[in-house]
Short mmCIF file of C-alpha atoms and ligand atoms in Angstrom, two decimals:
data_model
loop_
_atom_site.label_atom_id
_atom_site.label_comp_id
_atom_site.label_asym_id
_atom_site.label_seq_id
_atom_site.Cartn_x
_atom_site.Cartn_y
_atom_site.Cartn_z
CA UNK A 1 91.68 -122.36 33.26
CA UNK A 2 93.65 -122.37 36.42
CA UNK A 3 97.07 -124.13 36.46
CA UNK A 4 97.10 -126.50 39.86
CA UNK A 5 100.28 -126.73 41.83
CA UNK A 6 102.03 -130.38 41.27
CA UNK A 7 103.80 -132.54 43.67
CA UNK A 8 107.81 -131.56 43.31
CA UNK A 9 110.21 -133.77 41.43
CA UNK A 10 113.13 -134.32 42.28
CA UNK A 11 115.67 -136.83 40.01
CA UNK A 12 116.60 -139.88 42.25
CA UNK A 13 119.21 -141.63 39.31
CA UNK A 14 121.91 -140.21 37.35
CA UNK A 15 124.44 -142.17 35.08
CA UNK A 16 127.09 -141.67 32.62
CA UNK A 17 130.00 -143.28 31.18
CA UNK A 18 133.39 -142.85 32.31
CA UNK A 19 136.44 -144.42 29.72
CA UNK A 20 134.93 -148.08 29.38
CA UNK A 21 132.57 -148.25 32.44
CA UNK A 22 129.44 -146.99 33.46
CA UNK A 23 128.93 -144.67 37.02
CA UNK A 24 125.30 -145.04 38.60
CA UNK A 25 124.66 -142.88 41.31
CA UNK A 26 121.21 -143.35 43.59
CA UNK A 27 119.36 -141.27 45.80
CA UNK A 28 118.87 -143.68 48.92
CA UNK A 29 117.19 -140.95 50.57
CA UNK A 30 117.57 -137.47 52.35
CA UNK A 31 116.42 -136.26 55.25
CA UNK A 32 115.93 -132.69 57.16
CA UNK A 33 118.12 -131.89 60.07
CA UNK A 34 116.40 -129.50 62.03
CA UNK A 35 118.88 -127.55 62.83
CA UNK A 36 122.69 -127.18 61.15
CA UNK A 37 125.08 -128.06 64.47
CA UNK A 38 124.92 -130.28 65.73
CA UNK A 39 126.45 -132.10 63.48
CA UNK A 40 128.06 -129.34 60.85
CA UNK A 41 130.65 -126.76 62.14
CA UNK A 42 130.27 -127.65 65.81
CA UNK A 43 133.24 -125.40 66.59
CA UNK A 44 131.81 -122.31 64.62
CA UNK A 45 129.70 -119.42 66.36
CA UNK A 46 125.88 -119.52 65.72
CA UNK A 47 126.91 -116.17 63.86
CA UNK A 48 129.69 -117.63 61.87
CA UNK A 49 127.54 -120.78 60.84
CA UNK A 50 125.22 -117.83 59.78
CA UNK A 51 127.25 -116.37 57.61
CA UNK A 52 128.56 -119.43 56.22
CA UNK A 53 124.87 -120.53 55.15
CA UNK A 54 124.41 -117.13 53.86
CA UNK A 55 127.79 -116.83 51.74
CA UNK A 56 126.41 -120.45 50.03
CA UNK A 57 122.86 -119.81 49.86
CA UNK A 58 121.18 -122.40 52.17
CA UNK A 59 119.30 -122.05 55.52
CA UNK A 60 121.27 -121.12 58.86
CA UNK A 61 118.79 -123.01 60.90
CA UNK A 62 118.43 -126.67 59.57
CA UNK A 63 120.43 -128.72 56.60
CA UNK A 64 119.29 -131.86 54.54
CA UNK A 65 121.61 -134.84 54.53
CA UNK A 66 120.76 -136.94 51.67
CA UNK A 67 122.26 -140.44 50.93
CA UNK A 68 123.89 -141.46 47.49
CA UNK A 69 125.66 -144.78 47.08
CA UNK A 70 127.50 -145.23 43.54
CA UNK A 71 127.03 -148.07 41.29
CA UNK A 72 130.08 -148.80 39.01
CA UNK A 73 130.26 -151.36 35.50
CA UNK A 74 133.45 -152.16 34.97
CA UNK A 75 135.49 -155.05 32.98
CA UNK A 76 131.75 -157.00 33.39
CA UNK A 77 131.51 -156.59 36.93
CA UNK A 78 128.96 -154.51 38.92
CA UNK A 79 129.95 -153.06 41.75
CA UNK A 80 127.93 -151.39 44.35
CA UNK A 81 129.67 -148.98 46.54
CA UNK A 82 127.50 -148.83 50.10
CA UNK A 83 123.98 -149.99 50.92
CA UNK A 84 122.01 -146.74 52.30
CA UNK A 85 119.97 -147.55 54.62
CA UNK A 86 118.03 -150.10 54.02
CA UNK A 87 114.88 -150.83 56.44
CA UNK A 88 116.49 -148.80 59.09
CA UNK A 89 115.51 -145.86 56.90
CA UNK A 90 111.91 -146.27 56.00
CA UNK A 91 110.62 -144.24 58.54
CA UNK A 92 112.71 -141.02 57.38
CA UNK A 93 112.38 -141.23 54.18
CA UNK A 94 115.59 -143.44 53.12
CA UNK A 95 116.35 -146.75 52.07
CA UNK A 96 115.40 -146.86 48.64
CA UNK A 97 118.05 -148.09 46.83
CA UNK A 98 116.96 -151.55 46.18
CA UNK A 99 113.58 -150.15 44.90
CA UNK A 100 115.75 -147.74 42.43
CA UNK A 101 118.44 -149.71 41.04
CA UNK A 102 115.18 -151.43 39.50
CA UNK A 103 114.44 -148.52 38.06
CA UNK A 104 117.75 -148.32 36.29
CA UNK A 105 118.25 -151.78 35.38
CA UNK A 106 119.69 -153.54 37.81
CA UNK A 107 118.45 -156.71 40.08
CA UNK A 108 120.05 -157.33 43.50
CA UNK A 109 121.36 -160.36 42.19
CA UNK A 110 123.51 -158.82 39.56
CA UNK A 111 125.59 -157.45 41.61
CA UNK A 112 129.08 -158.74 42.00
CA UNK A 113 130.93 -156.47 44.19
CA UNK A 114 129.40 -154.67 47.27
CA UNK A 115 132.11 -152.76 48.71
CA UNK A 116 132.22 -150.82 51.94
CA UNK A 117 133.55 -147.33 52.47
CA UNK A 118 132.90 -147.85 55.73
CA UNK A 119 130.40 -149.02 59.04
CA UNK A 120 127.98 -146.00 59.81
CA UNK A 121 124.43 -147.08 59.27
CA UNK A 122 123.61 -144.79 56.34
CA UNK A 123 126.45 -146.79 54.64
CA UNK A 124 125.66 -150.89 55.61
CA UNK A 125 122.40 -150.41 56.77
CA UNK A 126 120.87 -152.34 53.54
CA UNK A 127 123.13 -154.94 54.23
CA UNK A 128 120.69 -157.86 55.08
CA UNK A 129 116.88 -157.69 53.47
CA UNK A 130 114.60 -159.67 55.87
CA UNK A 131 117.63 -161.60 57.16
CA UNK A 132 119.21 -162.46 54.13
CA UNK A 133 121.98 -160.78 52.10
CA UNK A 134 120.12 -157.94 49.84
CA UNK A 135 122.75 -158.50 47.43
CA UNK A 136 123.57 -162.68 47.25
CA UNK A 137 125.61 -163.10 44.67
CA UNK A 138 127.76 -160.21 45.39
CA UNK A 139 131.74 -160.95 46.66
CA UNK A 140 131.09 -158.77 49.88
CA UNK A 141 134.13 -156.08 50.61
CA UNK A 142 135.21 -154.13 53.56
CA UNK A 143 139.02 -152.52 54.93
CA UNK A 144 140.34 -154.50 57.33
CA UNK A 145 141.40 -152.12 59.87
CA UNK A 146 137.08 -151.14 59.87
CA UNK A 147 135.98 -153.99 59.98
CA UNK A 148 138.07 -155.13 63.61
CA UNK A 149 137.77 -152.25 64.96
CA UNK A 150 133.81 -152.57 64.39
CA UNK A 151 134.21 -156.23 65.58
CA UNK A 152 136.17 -155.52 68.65
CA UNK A 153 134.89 -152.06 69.48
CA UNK A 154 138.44 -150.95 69.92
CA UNK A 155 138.65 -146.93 68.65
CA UNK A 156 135.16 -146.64 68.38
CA UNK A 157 134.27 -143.59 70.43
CA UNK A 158 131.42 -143.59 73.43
CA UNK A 159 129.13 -141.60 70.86
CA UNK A 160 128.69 -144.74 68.45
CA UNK A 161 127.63 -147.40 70.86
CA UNK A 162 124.31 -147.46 69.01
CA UNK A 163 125.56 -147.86 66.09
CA UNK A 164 128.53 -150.29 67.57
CA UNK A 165 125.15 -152.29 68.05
CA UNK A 166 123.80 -152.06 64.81
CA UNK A 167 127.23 -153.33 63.10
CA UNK A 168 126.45 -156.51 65.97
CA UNK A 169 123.74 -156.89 64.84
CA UNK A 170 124.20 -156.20 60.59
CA UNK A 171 127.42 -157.13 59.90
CA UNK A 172 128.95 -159.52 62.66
CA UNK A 173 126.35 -162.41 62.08
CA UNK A 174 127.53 -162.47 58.12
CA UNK A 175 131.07 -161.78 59.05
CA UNK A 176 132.29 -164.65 57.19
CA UNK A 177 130.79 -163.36 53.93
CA UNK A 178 133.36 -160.57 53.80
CA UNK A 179 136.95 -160.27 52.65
CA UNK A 180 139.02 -157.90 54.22
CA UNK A 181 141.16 -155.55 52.32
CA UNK A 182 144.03 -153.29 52.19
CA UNK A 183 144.50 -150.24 50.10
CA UNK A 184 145.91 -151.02 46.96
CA UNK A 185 143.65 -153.84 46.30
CA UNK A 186 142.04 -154.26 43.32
CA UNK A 187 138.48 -155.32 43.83
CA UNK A 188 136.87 -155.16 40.23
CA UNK A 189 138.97 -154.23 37.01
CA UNK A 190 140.35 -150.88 37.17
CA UNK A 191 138.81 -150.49 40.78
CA UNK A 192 141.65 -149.60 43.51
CA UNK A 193 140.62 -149.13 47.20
CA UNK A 194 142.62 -146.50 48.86
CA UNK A 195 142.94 -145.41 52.55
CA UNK A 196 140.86 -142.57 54.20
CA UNK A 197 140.99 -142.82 57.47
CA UNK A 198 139.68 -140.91 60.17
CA UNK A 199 135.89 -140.24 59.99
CA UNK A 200 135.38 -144.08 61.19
CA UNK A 201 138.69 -146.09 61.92
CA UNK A 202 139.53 -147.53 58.69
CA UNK A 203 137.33 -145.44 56.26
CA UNK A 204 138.22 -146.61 52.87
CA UNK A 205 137.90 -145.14 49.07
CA UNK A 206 138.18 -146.50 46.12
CA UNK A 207 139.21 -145.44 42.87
CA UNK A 208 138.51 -146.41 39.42
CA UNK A 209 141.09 -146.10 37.11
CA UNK A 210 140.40 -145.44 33.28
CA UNK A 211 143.36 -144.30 32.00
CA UNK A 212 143.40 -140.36 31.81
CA UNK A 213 140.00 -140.46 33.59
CA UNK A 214 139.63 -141.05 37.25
CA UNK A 215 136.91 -141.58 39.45
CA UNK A 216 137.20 -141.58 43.51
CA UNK A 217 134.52 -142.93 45.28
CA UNK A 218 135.10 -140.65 48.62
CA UNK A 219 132.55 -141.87 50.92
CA UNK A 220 132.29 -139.46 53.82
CA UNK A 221 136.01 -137.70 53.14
CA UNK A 222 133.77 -134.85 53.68
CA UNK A 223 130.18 -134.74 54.72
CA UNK A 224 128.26 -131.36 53.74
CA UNK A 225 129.55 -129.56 50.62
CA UNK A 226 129.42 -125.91 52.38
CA UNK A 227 130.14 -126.39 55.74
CA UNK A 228 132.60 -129.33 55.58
CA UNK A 229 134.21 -129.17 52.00
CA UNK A 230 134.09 -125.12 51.97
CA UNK A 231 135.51 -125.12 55.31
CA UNK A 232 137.50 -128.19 55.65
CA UNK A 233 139.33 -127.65 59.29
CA UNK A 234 135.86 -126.80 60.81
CA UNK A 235 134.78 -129.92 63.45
CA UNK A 236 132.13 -132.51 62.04
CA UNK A 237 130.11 -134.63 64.70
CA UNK A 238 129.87 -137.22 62.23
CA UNK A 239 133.81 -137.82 62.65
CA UNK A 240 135.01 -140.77 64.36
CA UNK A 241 138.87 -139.35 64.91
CA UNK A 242 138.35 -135.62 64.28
CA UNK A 243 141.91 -135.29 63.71
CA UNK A 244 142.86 -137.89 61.44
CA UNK A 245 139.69 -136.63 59.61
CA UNK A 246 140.59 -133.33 59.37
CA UNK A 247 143.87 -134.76 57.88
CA UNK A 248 142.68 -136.74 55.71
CA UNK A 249 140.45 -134.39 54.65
CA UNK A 250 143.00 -131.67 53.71
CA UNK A 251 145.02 -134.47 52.06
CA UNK A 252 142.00 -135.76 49.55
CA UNK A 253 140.76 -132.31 49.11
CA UNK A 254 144.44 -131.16 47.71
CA UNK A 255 144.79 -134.44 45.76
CA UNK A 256 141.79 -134.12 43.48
CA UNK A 257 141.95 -130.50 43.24
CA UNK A 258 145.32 -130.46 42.52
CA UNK A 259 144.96 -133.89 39.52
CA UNK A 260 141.92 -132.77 38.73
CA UNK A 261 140.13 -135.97 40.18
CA UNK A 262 136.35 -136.64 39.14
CA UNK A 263 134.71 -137.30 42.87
CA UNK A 264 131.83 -139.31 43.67
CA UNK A 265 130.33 -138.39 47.09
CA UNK A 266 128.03 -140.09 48.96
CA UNK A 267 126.66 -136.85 51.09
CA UNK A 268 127.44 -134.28 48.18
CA UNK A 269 124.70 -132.90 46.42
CA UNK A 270 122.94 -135.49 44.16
CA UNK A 271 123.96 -136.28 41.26
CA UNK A 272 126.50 -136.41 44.26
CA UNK A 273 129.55 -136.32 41.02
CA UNK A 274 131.84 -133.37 40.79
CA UNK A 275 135.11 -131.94 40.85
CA UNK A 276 136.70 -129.97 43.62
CA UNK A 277 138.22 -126.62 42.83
CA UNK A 278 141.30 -124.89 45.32
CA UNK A 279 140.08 -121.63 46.47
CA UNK A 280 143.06 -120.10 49.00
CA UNK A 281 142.62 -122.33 51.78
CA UNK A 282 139.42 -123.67 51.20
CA UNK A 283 137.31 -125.66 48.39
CA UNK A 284 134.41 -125.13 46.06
CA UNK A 285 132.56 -128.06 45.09
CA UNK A 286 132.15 -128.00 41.43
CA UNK A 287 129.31 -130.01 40.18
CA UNK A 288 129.39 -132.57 37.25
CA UNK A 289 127.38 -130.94 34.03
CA UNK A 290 127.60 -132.19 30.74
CA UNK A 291 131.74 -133.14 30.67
CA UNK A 292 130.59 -137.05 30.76
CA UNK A 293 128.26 -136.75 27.71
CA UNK A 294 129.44 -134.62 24.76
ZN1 ZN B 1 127.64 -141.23 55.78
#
């Protein structure tokens, strides 16, 4: 008897149970950059990106970025935070999160709450199925300060015009199914959106509130858990406003290291949960295990 190689597996849905509500996270995808700057550490030598890859184990010359919106149960609402991709990602691999919720349980038309970190198209790309809302029933949320700069294409730099066009030709037709929100509003019970500005104009997180557990739902705070969390001042093409990113950045990173903050992050490693741990002046990300189950 010979053993035959099998096709790889790789878990696509993880979920646990945070204080009273559930946390659903989904692999909408991943795919292979070939290469690791552009868009990681643009402002790093082609040695020092080296090293960095070394020092945390992955390749120096090309990265995976792999897509993870969060589902969250809470008071009797579901809440989905971000679409993926949606059709725009079939052809690399992406846009599966319709297909997967399925698999764990949940119909588009359960939903009650799609909320938007923000208007990249790894984010809202799902948006629309065929023309029609994927998610129907769902009270559609976005930040206010994204969603006009989106509209009116003021602060959106000459590198997104294609996506500028996407949002067009996404979001603006079902404009008026959106409410527009500041931080501090609550959009499901126990569910807090909170400003993060920076890597697109009005960037938003949200937070879920249980008491002495806490969840934040980051978004793209950072965007690759070596060579943006580990090194949090190096530059990310990705950003919007590299500055206020960077800012931002530092300030989130010191927050939930500092209260100990459970993070949910949609371009962290899947199960894409963990905490982040202050190392000098950098972080570590430090991945969920079995803290949510025992
Ligand atoms: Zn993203």
């Amino acid at each position: 008897m010979s053993a035959s190689l099998k096709a790889p597996i790789r878990p696509a849905i993880h979920r646990f149970r945070l204080g009273e509500a559930d946390v659903t996270t989904i692999l909408d995808g991943a795919i292979v950059l070939p290469q690791v700057s552009p868009p990681y550490a643009t402002d790093m030598t082609e040695e020092r990106r080296a090293e960095v890859a070394h020092e945390n184990f992955v390749p120096a010359d090309k990265t995976e970025n792999a897509f993870t919106p969060t589902l969250i149960t809470t008071g009797g609402k579901l809440v989905v935070f971000d679409t993926g991709w949606g059709a725009l990602g079939h052809d690399k691999g992406a846009g599966n999160l319709v297909a997967r919720m399925a698999e764990a349980g949940y119909a588009p038309e359960d939903v009650d709450v799609l909320a938007l970190t923000h208007c990249h198209p790894d984010h809202m790309g799902g948006l629309l199925t065929d023309g029609e809302m994927t998610f129907p029933n769902a009270r559609h949320v976005v930040g206010r300060v994204e969603f006009e700069a989106w509209s009116t294409g003021e602060g959106i730099p000459e590198k997104r015009a294609h996506n500028k066009e996407l949002f067009d030709k996404i979001v603006a037709p079902v404009a008026d199914r959106f409410d527009l929100i500041e931080g501090g509003a609550e959009i499901a019970p126990g569910l807090f959106a909170e400003e993060g500005f920076g890597h697109s104009p009005g960037h938003m997180m949200y937070r879920l509130d249980q008491g002495k557990d806490q969840l934040l739902v980051w978004g793209d705070v950072t965007n690759h858990y070596a060579f943006s969390l580990r090194h949090p001042r190096a530059a990310i093409a990705f950003d919007d406003h590299p500055e206020a990113a960077t800012a931002t950045r530092l300030r989130v990173l010191d927050m939930v290291a500092t209260d100990r903050i459970l993070v949910a992050g949609h371009h962290m490693p899947f199960p894409s949960v963990g905490y982040v741990e202050a190392t000098g002046d950098s972080y570590r990300w430090v991945p969920l295990t079995y803290q949510n189950w025992i």
